[in-house]
Short mmCIF file of C-alpha atoms and ligand atoms in Angstrom, two decimals:
data_model
loop_
_atom_site.label_atom_id
_atom_site.label_comp_id
_atom_site.label_asym_id
_atom_site.label_seq_id
_atom_site.Cartn_x
_atom_site.Cartn_y
_atom_site.Cartn_z
CA MET A 1 111.55 166.81 -97.22
CA GLY A 2 114.96 168.54 -96.98
CA ASN A 3 116.64 165.14 -96.63
CA CYS A 4 115.02 163.89 -99.82
CA LEU A 5 116.02 167.07 -101.67
CA SER A 6 119.63 166.81 -100.45
CA TYR A 7 120.17 163.05 -100.61
CA GLY A 8 117.42 161.69 -102.87
CA ASN A 9 115.41 162.65 -105.94
CA GLY A 10 113.42 165.38 -104.23
CA CYS A 11 110.12 165.14 -102.39
CA CYS A 12 108.05 162.32 -103.84
CA MET A 13 105.04 162.95 -101.59
CA CYS A 14 105.36 159.94 -99.31
CA ILE A 15 103.36 159.04 -96.23
CA LEU A 16 105.59 161.19 -93.99
CA ARG A 17 103.85 164.30 -95.46
CA CYS A 18 106.68 166.74 -94.66
CA PRO A 19 105.17 169.51 -96.82
CA ALA A 20 102.11 169.47 -94.53
CA PHE A 21 103.70 168.78 -91.14
CA GLY A 22 107.30 169.91 -91.55
CA PRO A 23 110.48 167.91 -92.09
CA ARG A 24 111.66 165.16 -89.76
CA VAL A 25 113.30 166.43 -86.59
CA SER A 26 115.86 164.42 -84.63
CA VAL A 27 115.03 164.35 -80.92
CA SER A 28 118.57 163.18 -80.09
CA GLN A 29 120.23 166.03 -82.03
CA LYS A 30 117.83 168.48 -80.36
CA ALA A 31 119.03 167.07 -77.04
CA GLY A 32 122.61 167.93 -78.00
CA VAL A 33 124.30 164.82 -79.44
CA THR A 34 125.43 164.20 -83.00
CA ASP A 35 123.60 161.50 -84.93
CA ILE A 36 125.12 158.84 -87.17
CA MET A 37 124.27 158.81 -90.88
CA GLY A 38 124.02 155.56 -92.83
CA LYS A 39 125.57 155.24 -96.27
CA ARG A 40 124.85 153.53 -99.57
CA LYS A 41 127.34 151.28 -101.35
CA ASP A 42 128.57 154.26 -103.43
CA GLY A 43 129.24 156.28 -100.26
CA ALA A 44 126.21 158.61 -100.63
CA TRP A 45 124.34 159.35 -97.39
CA GLY A 46 121.09 157.61 -96.43
CA ALA A 47 119.17 155.03 -98.44
CA PHE A 48 116.02 154.98 -100.52
CA SER A 49 112.98 153.18 -99.13
CA GLY A 50 112.80 150.05 -101.22
CA SER A 51 109.16 149.74 -102.21
CA GLY A 52 105.98 151.59 -103.05
CA LYS A 53 102.28 150.87 -103.40
CA LEU A 54 100.26 150.73 -106.58
CA GLU A 55 96.50 151.04 -106.58
CA LYS A 56 95.45 147.40 -107.19
CA GLY A 57 92.39 148.46 -109.18
CA SER A 58 94.63 150.29 -111.66
CA LEU A 59 96.24 146.98 -112.76
CA SER A 60 94.91 144.52 -115.35
CA GLU A 61 92.25 141.99 -114.29
CA GLU A 62 94.78 139.20 -114.78
CA ILE A 63 97.36 140.74 -112.42
CA GLN A 64 94.67 141.54 -109.85
CA GLN A 65 93.54 137.92 -109.96
CA LEU A 66 97.11 136.67 -109.51
CA LEU A 67 97.56 138.94 -106.50
CA ASN A 68 94.24 137.93 -104.96
CA GLU A 69 94.83 134.22 -105.45
CA LYS A 70 98.58 133.79 -105.03
CA GLY A 71 99.58 136.99 -103.22
CA VAL A 72 102.37 137.69 -105.70
CA ALA A 73 102.85 138.61 -109.36
CA VAL A 74 106.22 138.52 -111.10
CA ILE A 75 106.34 140.30 -114.45
CA PRO A 76 109.56 140.10 -116.47
CA LEU A 77 110.98 143.42 -117.69
CA PRO A 78 112.46 143.97 -121.15
CA ALA A 79 116.30 144.06 -120.94
CA LYS A 80 116.38 147.80 -121.76
CA ASP A 81 114.41 148.60 -118.58
CA VAL A 82 116.47 146.48 -116.18
CA SER A 83 118.40 148.73 -113.76
CA LYS A 84 120.62 146.75 -111.41
CA GLU A 85 122.18 149.97 -110.06
CA LYS A 86 118.92 150.65 -108.26
CA LEU A 87 119.52 147.61 -106.05
CA ASN A 88 122.38 149.44 -104.31
CA LEU A 89 120.23 152.47 -103.51
CA LYS A 90 117.68 150.72 -101.41
CA VAL A 91 117.29 150.14 -97.71
CA CYS A 92 116.19 146.51 -97.89
CA GLN A 93 119.37 144.65 -98.76
CA GLN A 94 117.55 141.35 -98.28
CA TYR A 95 115.76 142.13 -101.53
CA ALA A 96 118.77 143.52 -103.39
CA LEU A 97 118.80 140.48 -105.69
CA ASP A 98 118.99 140.43 -109.49
CA GLU A 99 115.47 138.97 -109.73
CA TYR A 100 114.08 142.20 -108.26
CA ALA A 101 115.78 144.22 -111.02
CA GLU A 102 114.88 141.86 -113.86
CA ASN A 103 111.19 141.68 -112.96
CA ILE A 104 108.43 143.82 -111.58
CA VAL A 105 107.64 142.02 -108.33
CA LEU A 106 104.23 142.82 -106.88
CA LEU A 107 102.95 141.62 -103.49
CA ASP A 108 99.37 141.73 -102.32
CA THR A 109 99.19 143.91 -99.23
CA GLY A 110 95.69 145.15 -99.98
CA TYR A 111 97.49 147.47 -102.36
CA ALA A 112 99.95 146.03 -104.86
CA LYS A 113 103.31 146.52 -103.16
CA ILE A 114 105.93 147.15 -105.86
CA MET A 115 109.34 145.91 -104.74
CA THR A 116 111.56 148.61 -106.19
CA PRO A 117 112.41 152.05 -104.75
CA PHE A 118 110.94 153.89 -107.74
CA PHE A 119 110.07 153.21 -111.36
CA PRO A 120 109.42 155.90 -114.00
CA LEU A 121 105.68 155.86 -114.60
CA GLU A 122 105.91 156.09 -118.38
CA LYS A 123 108.18 153.00 -118.41
CA LEU A 124 105.98 151.17 -115.92
CA ARG A 125 102.98 151.75 -118.13
CA GLU A 126 104.77 150.03 -121.04
CA VAL A 127 104.70 146.77 -119.09
CA PRO A 128 101.78 144.50 -120.13
CA GLY A 129 99.01 144.71 -117.55
CA LEU A 130 100.35 147.91 -116.02
CA GLU A 131 99.16 150.30 -118.76
CA ASN A 132 97.04 152.27 -116.27
CA ALA A 133 99.16 151.68 -113.14
CA ARG A 134 98.85 154.41 -110.55
CA TYR A 135 101.06 155.02 -107.53
CA ALA A 136 99.22 155.27 -104.20
CA ASP A 137 102.36 155.76 -102.09
CA PRO A 138 104.54 157.63 -102.65
CA TYR A 139 102.35 159.63 -104.99
CA ALA A 140 105.40 160.50 -107.08
CA GLY A 141 106.82 156.96 -106.89
CA GLY A 142 107.81 157.29 -110.54
CA LYS A 143 110.66 159.60 -109.58
CA GLY A 144 111.88 158.66 -106.12
CA ASN A 145 111.15 157.48 -102.61
CA SER A 146 111.78 158.60 -99.04
CA ILE A 147 115.37 158.76 -97.82
CA ARG A 148 116.01 157.05 -94.49
CA TYR A 149 118.86 156.43 -91.99
CA LEU A 150 120.07 160.00 -91.71
CA SER A 151 119.70 160.38 -87.94
CA VAL A 152 120.58 157.21 -86.09
CA ALA A 153 121.37 157.86 -82.44
CA GLU A 154 124.58 156.53 -80.91
CA ARG A 155 123.45 154.18 -78.15
CA ASP A 156 124.56 151.48 -75.77
CA ASP A 157 123.20 147.94 -75.66
CA TYR A 158 120.63 148.98 -73.05
CA MET A 159 119.18 151.15 -75.86
CA LYS A 160 120.10 154.34 -74.00
CA VAL A 161 121.30 157.19 -76.22
CA SER A 162 125.00 157.79 -75.47
CA GLY A 163 125.63 161.07 -73.69
CA ILE A 164 121.98 161.65 -72.68
CA GLU A 165 120.89 160.39 -69.30
CA ASN A 166 117.15 159.96 -69.93
CA LEU A 167 116.68 159.20 -73.64
CA LEU A 168 116.23 155.68 -74.98
CA CYS A 169 115.59 154.64 -78.55
CA GLY A 170 114.48 151.69 -80.68
CA GLY A 171 113.78 150.80 -84.29
CA GLU A 172 115.50 152.64 -87.11
CA LYS A 173 116.53 155.41 -84.71
CA SER A 174 118.67 152.91 -82.79
CA GLY A 175 120.75 151.49 -85.65
CA LEU A 176 120.65 150.65 -89.31
CA PHE A 177 117.84 148.21 -88.61
CA VAL A 178 115.17 147.43 -91.17
CA GLY A 179 111.80 145.94 -90.36
CA HIS A 180 108.91 145.65 -88.00
CA THR A 181 110.31 142.71 -86.00
CA GLU A 182 113.54 144.64 -85.46
CA ALA A 183 111.56 147.72 -84.37
CA ILE A 184 109.48 145.60 -81.96
CA THR A 185 112.45 143.81 -80.38
CA THR A 186 114.65 146.90 -79.95
CA GLY A 187 111.71 149.11 -78.97
CA SER A 188 110.48 146.61 -76.35
CA LEU A 189 113.89 146.61 -74.66
CA ALA A 190 114.05 150.43 -74.83
CA GLY A 191 110.58 150.72 -73.27
CA TYR A 192 111.41 148.17 -70.58
CA ASN A 193 114.65 149.96 -69.67
CA GLY A 194 112.85 153.30 -69.74
CA ALA A 195 110.51 152.02 -67.05
CA ARG A 196 113.45 150.63 -65.04
CA TYR A 197 115.22 154.00 -65.28
CA LEU A 198 112.17 155.77 -63.85
CA LYS A 199 112.18 153.30 -60.95
CA GLY A 200 115.90 153.81 -60.33
CA LEU A 201 116.67 150.20 -61.35
CA LYS A 202 119.70 149.03 -63.36
CA PRO A 203 118.92 148.56 -67.07
CA MET A 204 118.82 145.12 -68.70
CA GLU A 205 120.98 143.94 -71.62
CA LEU A 206 119.78 141.03 -73.75
CA PRO A 207 122.38 138.23 -73.92
CA ARG A 208 124.02 137.22 -77.19
CA GLN A 209 122.63 133.71 -76.85
CA LEU A 210 119.37 135.23 -78.10
CA ALA A 211 119.07 136.50 -81.68
CA THR A 212 117.60 139.76 -80.38
CA GLY A 213 120.54 140.37 -78.03
CA ASP A 214 123.04 139.46 -80.72
CA LEU A 215 121.42 141.75 -83.29
CA ILE A 216 121.45 144.69 -80.87
CA SER A 217 125.14 144.27 -79.94
CA TYR A 218 126.34 143.29 -83.41
CA ALA A 219 124.65 146.23 -85.19
CA ASN A 220 126.19 148.56 -82.62
CA GLU A 221 129.71 147.22 -83.18
CA ARG A 222 129.33 147.39 -86.96
CA LEU A 223 128.22 151.04 -86.85
CA LYS A 224 131.76 151.96 -85.89
CA THR A 225 133.13 150.82 -89.28
CA GLN A 226 132.73 152.38 -92.73
CA GLU A 227 131.52 149.08 -94.15
CA GLY A 228 129.09 148.69 -91.29
CA LEU A 229 127.55 152.07 -92.13
CA MET A 230 126.71 150.72 -95.58
CA THR A 231 124.97 147.63 -94.24
CA ARG A 232 121.40 147.24 -92.97
CA TYR A 233 120.59 144.79 -90.19
CA THR A 234 117.52 142.59 -90.32
CA PHE A 235 116.44 139.10 -89.31
CA ALA A 236 114.88 138.85 -92.78
CA GLY A 237 118.00 138.46 -94.90
CA ALA A 238 121.36 139.82 -96.07
CA GLU A 239 124.36 139.99 -93.71
CA TYR A 240 122.66 139.47 -90.37
CA PHE A 241 120.63 136.49 -91.55
CA GLU A 242 123.88 134.75 -92.56
CA ARG A 243 125.33 135.50 -89.14
CA MET A 244 122.23 134.10 -87.42
CA LYS A 245 122.63 130.85 -89.33
CA GLU A 246 126.39 130.62 -88.63
CA ARG A 247 125.78 131.11 -84.90
CA ASN A 248 122.87 128.66 -84.76
CA LEU A 249 120.58 131.47 -83.74
CA TYR A 250 118.19 130.99 -86.65
CA SER A 251 115.24 128.76 -85.85
CA THR A 252 111.53 128.66 -86.61
CA ASP A 253 110.93 126.17 -83.81
CA ALA A 254 108.99 128.09 -81.16
CA GLU A 255 109.74 125.45 -78.51
CA GLU A 256 113.47 125.65 -79.09
CA ILE A 257 113.38 129.43 -78.85
CA THR A 258 111.28 129.29 -75.68
CA GLY A 259 113.93 126.95 -74.23
CA ARG A 260 116.70 129.38 -75.08
CA VAL A 261 114.90 132.24 -73.35
CA GLU A 262 114.35 130.00 -70.33
CA ARG A 263 118.04 129.02 -70.17
CA VAL A 264 119.10 132.67 -69.93
CA GLY A 265 116.49 133.27 -67.23
CA LEU A 266 114.36 135.72 -69.17
CA THR A 267 111.05 133.89 -69.55
CA GLY A 268 108.19 136.38 -69.34
CA ILE A 269 110.57 139.24 -68.55
CA TYR A 270 108.41 141.86 -70.26
CA ASN A 271 105.35 140.76 -68.31
CA GLU A 272 107.03 141.97 -65.14
CA LYS A 273 105.26 145.04 -63.80
CA ILE A 274 107.82 147.71 -63.01
CA ILE A 275 105.76 150.82 -62.41
C1 FAD B 1 107.75 151.58 -98.13
C2 FAD B 1 108.21 150.72 -97.00
C3 FAD B 1 107.92 149.36 -96.97
C4 FAD B 1 108.32 148.55 -95.92
N1 FAD B 1 108.00 147.22 -95.90
C5 FAD B 1 108.32 146.46 -94.83
C6 FAD B 1 107.92 145.10 -94.74
O1 FAD B 1 107.26 144.57 -95.62
N2 FAD B 1 108.28 144.38 -93.64
C7 FAD B 1 109.00 144.93 -92.63
O2 FAD B 1 109.28 144.25 -91.63
N3 FAD B 1 109.41 146.23 -92.69
C8 FAD B 1 109.09 147.00 -93.75
N4 FAD B 1 109.49 148.31 -93.83
C9 FAD B 1 110.37 148.82 -92.78
C10 FAD B 1 109.60 149.14 -91.53
O3 FAD B 1 108.42 149.84 -91.87
C11 FAD B 1 110.46 150.02 -90.63
O4 FAD B 1 111.74 149.45 -90.45
C12 FAD B 1 109.79 150.17 -89.27
O5 FAD B 1 108.49 150.70 -89.42
C13 FAD B 1 110.63 151.08 -88.40
O6 FAD B 1 109.93 151.33 -87.23
P1 FAD B 1 110.33 152.55 -86.34
O7 FAD B 1 109.41 152.55 -85.18
O8 FAD B 1 111.80 152.53 -86.11
O9 FAD B 1 110.10 153.85 -87.26
P2 FAD B 1 108.77 154.41 -87.88
O10 FAD B 1 107.77 153.34 -88.16
O11 FAD B 1 109.24 155.29 -89.01
O12 FAD B 1 108.17 155.29 -86.70
C14 FAD B 1 108.81 156.45 -86.26
C15 FAD B 1 107.72 157.40 -85.82
O13 FAD B 1 108.30 158.52 -85.17
C16 FAD B 1 107.68 159.69 -85.63
N5 FAD B 1 108.64 160.79 -85.41
C17 FAD B 1 109.79 161.03 -86.08
N6 FAD B 1 110.39 162.12 -85.60
C18 FAD B 1 109.62 162.57 -84.58
C19 FAD B 1 109.72 163.66 -83.67
N7 FAD B 1 110.74 164.50 -83.69
N8 FAD B 1 108.74 163.81 -82.76
C20 FAD B 1 107.68 162.95 -82.71
N9 FAD B 1 107.54 161.90 -83.55
C21 FAD B 1 108.50 161.72 -84.47
C22 FAD B 1 107.36 159.41 -87.08
O14 FAD B 1 106.32 160.25 -87.55
C23 FAD B 1 106.93 157.95 -87.02
O15 FAD B 1 105.56 157.80 -86.75
C24 FAD B 1 109.08 149.13 -94.86
C25 FAD B 1 109.38 150.51 -94.88
C26 FAD B 1 108.94 151.29 -95.93
C27 FAD B 1 109.23 152.77 -95.92
#
């Protein structure tokens, strides 16, 4: 909650529920090291989460039908309500495109996921079909959203926190990563190396011939620069996606990817029983 008061628009009652359970605590700082803080394009610390959830039943029948049938609804905004500055506030740089400022973009996730960090409720309710729109998460999504990337641990490419012998990290804690796939890939390596550590084995590093290995090393290098602190790293778009394409790492061909993993001798590596 303190982070959102200091670096955001105040507590907006998000899923983290700090008022009930207490603010976020950094395990790495507690263990004695100093965390890295991400920045926004204007140099402010942290970044706003880039989306919220509307109660689908609070939207017009027509929008609900669009979401149920097509999974997406794009509703143009009047020019006076377009705020391109908001694109620079958000975590998800892959969606920091003009179209997301010029329209209300809704995705069907069971709820109606609204692809903007926050949107004043009284303005939202001026949009046709959204007259009764209600935020489900964050409850006060009309005023703000959660602030993230304020306690990234410095780490090596084995996912071990620098300066602490027995602490490993993954996901958003381990870099300015955004996304579930990024959390899974970094977290799997951290877990694997955690088990190796307990067995007294040398940790494993993923090679740069694999997109996962490249992402882990590249994001680490970039964290050492001011510009790198303002960037988010994801397979889903923005800077890292361009790099994947340039390096021929981007592919949706499962066979090709399986072949790559085989060539670096890592097929089934996580199936290996260590403990
Ligand atoms: C609104 C929103 C929409 C998103 N949409 C998408 C999407 O569509 N696709 C996508 O790929 N990604 C999306 N993301 C991003 C994605 O959710 C995150 O990048 C991902 O969940 C990060 O995983 P993580 O494990 O690093 O962190 P988290 O999922 O945040 O998990 C960290 C966990 O650690 C716990 N924790 C923190 N501190 C402590 C402590 N001191 N002690 C014990 N526990 C602690 C937290 O309570 C939390 O459960 C979205 C994020 C948000 C906020």
